[in-house]
Short mmCIF file of C-alpha atoms and ligand atoms in Angstrom, two decimals:
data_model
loop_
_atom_site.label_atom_id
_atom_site.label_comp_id
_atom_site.label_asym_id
_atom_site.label_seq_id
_atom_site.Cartn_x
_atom_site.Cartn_y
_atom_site.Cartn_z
CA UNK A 1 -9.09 63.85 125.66
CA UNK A 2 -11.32 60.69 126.05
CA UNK A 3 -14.51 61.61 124.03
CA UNK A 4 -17.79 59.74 125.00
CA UNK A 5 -19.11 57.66 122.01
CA UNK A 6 -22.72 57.73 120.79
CA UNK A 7 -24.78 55.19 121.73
CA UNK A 8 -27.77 53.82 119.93
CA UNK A 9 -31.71 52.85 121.00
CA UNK A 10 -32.38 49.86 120.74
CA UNK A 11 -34.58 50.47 117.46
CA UNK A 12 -31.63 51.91 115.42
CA UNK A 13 -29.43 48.69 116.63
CA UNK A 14 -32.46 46.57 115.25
CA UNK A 15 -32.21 48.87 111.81
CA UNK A 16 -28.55 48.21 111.45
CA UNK A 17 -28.72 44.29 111.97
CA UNK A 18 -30.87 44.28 109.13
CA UNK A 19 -29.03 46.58 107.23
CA UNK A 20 -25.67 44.41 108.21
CA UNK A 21 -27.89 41.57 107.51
CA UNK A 22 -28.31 42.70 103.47
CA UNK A 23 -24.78 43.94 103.09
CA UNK A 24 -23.71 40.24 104.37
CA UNK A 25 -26.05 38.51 102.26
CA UNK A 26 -24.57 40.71 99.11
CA UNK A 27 -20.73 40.01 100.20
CA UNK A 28 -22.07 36.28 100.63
CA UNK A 29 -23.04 36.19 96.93
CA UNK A 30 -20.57 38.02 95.41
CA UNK A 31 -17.52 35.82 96.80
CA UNK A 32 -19.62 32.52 95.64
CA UNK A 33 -19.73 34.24 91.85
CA UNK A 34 -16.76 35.76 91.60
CA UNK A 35 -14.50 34.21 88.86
CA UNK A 36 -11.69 35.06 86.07
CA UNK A 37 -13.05 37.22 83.21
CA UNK A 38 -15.53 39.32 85.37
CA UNK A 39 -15.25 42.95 85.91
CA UNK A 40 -15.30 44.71 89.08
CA UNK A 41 -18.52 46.96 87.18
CA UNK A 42 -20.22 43.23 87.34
CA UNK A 43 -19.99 42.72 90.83
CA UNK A 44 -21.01 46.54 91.20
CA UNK A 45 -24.02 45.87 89.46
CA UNK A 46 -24.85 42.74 91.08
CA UNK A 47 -24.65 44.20 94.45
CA UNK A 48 -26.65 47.39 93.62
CA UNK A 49 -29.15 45.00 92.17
CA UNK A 50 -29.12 42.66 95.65
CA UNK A 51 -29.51 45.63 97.77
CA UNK A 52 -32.23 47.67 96.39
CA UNK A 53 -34.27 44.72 95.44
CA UNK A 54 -34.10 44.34 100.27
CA UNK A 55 -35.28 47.52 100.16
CA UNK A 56 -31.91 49.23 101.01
CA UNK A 57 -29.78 51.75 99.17
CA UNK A 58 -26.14 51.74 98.57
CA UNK A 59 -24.43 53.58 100.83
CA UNK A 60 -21.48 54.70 99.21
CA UNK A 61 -23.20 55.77 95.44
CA UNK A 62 -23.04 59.61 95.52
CA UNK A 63 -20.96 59.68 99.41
CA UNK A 64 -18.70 62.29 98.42
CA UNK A 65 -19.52 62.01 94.76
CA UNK A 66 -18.05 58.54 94.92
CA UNK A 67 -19.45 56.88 92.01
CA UNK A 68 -20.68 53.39 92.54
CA UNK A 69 -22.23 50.35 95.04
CA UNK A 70 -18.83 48.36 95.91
CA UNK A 71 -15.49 49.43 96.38
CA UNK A 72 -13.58 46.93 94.81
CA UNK A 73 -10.07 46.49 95.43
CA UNK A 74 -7.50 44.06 93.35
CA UNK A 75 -4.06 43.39 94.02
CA UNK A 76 -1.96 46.53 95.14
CA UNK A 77 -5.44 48.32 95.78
CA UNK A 78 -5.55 48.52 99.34
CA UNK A 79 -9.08 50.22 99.33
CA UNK A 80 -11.40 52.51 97.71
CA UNK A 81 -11.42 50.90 94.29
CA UNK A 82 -13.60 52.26 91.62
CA UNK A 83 -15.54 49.38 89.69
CA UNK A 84 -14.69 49.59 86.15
CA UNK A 85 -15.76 47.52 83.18
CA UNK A 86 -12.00 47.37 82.30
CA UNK A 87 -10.98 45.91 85.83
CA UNK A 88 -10.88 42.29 84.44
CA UNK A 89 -10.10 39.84 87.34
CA UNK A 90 -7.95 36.97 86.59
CA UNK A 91 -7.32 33.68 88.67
CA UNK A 92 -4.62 34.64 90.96
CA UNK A 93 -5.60 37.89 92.04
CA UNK A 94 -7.22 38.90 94.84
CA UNK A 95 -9.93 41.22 95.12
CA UNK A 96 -10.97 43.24 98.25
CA UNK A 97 -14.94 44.40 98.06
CA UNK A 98 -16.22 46.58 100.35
CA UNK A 99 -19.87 46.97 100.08
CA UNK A 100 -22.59 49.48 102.68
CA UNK A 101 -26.24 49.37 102.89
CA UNK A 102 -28.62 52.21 104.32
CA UNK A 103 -31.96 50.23 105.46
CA UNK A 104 -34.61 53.05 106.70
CA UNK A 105 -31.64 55.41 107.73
CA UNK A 106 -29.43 53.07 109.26
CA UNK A 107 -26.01 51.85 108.02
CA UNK A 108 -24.13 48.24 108.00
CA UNK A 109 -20.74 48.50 106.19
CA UNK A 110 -18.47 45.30 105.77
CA UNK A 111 -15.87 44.53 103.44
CA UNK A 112 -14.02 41.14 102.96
CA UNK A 113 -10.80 40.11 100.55
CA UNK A 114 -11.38 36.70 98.33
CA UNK A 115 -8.90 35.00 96.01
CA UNK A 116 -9.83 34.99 92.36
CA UNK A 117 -9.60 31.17 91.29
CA UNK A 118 -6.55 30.07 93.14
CA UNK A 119 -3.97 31.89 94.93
CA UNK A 120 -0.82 31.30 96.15
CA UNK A 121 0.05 30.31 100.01
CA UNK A 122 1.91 33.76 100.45
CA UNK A 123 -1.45 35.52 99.62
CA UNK A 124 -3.76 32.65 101.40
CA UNK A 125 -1.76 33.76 104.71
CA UNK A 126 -2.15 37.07 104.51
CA UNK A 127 -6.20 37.39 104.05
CA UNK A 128 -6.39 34.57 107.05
CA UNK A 129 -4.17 36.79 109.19
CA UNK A 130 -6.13 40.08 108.03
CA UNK A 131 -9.20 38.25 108.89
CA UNK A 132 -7.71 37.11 112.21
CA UNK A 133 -6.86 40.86 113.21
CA UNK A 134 -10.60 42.15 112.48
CA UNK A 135 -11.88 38.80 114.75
CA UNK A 136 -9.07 39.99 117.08
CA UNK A 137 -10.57 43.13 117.38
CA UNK A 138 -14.00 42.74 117.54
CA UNK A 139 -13.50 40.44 121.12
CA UNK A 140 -12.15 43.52 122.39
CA UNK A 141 -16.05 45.33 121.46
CA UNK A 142 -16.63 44.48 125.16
CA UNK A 143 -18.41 47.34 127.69
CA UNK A 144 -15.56 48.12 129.93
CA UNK A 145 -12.89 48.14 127.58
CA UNK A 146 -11.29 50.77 125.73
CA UNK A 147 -11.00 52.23 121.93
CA UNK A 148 -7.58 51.59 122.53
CA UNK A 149 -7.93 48.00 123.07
CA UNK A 150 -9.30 47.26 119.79
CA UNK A 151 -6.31 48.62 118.29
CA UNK A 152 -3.76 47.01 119.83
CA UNK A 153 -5.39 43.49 119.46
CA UNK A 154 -5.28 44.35 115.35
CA UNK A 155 -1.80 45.95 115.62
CA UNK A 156 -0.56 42.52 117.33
CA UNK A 157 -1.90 40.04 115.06
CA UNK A 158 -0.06 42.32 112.14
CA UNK A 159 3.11 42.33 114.20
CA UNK A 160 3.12 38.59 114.48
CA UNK A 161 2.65 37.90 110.97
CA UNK A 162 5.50 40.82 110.08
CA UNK A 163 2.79 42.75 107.84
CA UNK A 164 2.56 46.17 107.05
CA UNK A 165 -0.19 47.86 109.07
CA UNK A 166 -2.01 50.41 106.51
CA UNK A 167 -1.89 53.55 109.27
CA UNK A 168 -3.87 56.35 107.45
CA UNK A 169 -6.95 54.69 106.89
CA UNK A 170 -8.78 52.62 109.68
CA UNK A 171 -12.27 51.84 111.63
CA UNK A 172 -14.85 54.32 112.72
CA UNK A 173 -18.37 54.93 114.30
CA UNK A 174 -20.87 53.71 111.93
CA UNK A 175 -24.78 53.44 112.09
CA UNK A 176 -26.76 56.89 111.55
CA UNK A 177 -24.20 57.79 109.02
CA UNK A 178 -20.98 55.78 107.04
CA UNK A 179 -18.69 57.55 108.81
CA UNK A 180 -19.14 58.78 112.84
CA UNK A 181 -16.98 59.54 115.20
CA UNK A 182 -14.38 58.02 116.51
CA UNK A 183 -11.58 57.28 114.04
CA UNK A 184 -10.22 53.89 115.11
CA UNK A 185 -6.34 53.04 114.37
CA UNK A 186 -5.68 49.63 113.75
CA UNK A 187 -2.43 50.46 115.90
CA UNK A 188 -1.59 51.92 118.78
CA UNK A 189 -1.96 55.33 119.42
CA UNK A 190 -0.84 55.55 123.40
CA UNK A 191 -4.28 56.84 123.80
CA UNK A 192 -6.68 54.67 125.49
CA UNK A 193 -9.67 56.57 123.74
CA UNK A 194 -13.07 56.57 124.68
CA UNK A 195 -14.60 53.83 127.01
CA UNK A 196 -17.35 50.98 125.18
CA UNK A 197 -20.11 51.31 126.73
CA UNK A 198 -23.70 49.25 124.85
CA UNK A 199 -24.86 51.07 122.34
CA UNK A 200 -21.52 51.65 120.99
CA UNK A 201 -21.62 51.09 117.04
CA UNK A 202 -18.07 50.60 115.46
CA UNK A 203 -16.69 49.21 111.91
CA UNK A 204 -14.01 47.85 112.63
CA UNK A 205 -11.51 47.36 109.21
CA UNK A 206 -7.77 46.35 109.65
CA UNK A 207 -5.73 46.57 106.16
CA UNK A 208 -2.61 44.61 105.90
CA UNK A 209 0.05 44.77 103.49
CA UNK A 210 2.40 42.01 102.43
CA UNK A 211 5.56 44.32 102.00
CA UNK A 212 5.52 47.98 103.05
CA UNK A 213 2.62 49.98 105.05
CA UNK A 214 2.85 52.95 102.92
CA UNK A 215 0.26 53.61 100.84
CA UNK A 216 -0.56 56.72 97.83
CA UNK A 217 -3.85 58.11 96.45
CA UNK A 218 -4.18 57.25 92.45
CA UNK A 219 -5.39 60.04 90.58
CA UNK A 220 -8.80 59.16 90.33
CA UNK A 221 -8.24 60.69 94.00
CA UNK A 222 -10.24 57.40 95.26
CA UNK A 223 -8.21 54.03 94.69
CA UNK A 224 -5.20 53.55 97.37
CA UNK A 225 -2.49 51.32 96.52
CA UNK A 226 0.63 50.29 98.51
CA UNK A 227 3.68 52.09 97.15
CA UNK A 228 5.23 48.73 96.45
CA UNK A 229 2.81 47.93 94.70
CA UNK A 230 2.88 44.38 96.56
CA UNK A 231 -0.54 42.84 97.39
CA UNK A 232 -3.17 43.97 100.02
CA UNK A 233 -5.83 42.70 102.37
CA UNK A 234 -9.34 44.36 103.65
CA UNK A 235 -11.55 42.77 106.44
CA UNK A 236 -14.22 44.95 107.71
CA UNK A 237 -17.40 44.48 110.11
CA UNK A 238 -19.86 46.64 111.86
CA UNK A 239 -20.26 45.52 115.44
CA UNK A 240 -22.04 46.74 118.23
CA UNK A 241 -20.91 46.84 121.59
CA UNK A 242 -23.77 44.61 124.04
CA UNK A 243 -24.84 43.69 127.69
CA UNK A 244 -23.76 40.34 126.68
CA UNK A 245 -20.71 41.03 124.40
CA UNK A 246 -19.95 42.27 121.04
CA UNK A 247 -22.71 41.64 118.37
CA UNK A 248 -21.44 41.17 114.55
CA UNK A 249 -24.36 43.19 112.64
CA UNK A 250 -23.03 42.36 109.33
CA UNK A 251 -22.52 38.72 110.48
CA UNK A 252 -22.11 36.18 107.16
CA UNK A 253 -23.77 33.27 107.94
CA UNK A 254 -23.74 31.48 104.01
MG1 MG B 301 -16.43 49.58 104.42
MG1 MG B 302 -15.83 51.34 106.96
#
């Protein structure tokens, strides 16, 4: 069953550029600051800081009790991290941070992964290629094409690189709420899904592993980890689906 997907006026696409706009400006900073002997809680409070003082609100303080700004991912942490003042990052690490914004009822979500000091070459490829898969994806946001689409072009950039392919989380509708309708794999399902059509609002968020794509829930029932507790990589932006191709809402431009 292909479902039709919401479509937004062209005021709510306005909101969520400049809600994209503040969540980009907030990832910008926090990957220029971020250094050994910070806590993820820092960043947290950073961020909340950086958004409220643009008039926005965090959108992920409170969504489903969750209980803070970022979620802030390190190492084997694929997503969902809980920022702690115990999370200490140290050089060599990577850290994934996924941060939302609600500006006047409209949502921008976006989430990058940045080495801590320096990293090794292993982990250097595998946030390029994770990055690769989300730009990958988001030239599929095209009217004409299919959900579908956008899921294959992130499944083959993870296939190339030999990467495990996190398969029970993935993209979805974004814009009036966090989450909308549709769910969008970041592989193939055989189903070509719902046609884009302008309007279309989608966050689009491949998650690559360097070793297996099996991932558990911790029992904070939040933070997902890879059950080889090998590294992990998190690229997310909200795009929007236009008469003259796919616009980047959350878009970092520093
Ligand atoms: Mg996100
Ligand atoms: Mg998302």
């Amino acid at each position: 069953m292909n479902k039709v997907i919401d479509r937004k006026s062209r005021h709510e696409l306005a909101l969520m550029q400049e809600a994209g706009q503040i969540v980009a400006d907030t990832l910008t900073y926090l990957s220029k600051i971020v250094e050994p002997g910070m806590s993820t809680l820092d960043l947290d409070k950073i961020a909340e800081e950086r958004i409220r003082k643009a008039g926005a609100v965090p959108t992920f303080k409170g969504y489903y009790g969750f209980p803070a700004t970022l979620c802030t991912s390190v190492n084997d942490e694929v997503v969902h991290g809980i920022p702690s003042p115990h999370k200490i990052l140290k050089a060599g690490d990577v850290i994934s941070i996924d941060c939302g914004a609600t500006y006047k009822g409209l949502v921008g979500d976006s989430a990058l992964t940045i080495g801590v000091g320096e990293i090794s070459d292993e982990l250097k490829k595998l946030l390029q290629a994770t990055e690769e898969s989300l730009n990958a994806g988001i030239r599929m946001m095209v009217a004409g094409n299919f959900l579908e689409d956008i899921s294959g072009a992130v499944e083959d950039v993870g296939n190339k690189y030999g990467y495990g392919i996190v398969r029970n989380y993935g993209g979805h509708g974004v814009g009036r709420k966090l989450h909308e309708e549709p769910f969008l794999h970041n592989y193939r399902t055989g189903n070509q899904g719902p046609e884009l059509k302008p309007g279309v609002a989608l966050a689009i968020e491949p998650m690559f592993n360097l070793g297996t794509e099996d991932v558990k829930t911790l029992e904070d029932n939040w933070t997902v980890v890879t059950q080889d507790g090998l590294p992990s990589a998190h690229f997310e932006h909200t795009v929007i689906v236009t008469e003259d191709g796919p616009l980047v809402a959350t878009e970092r431009t520093g």
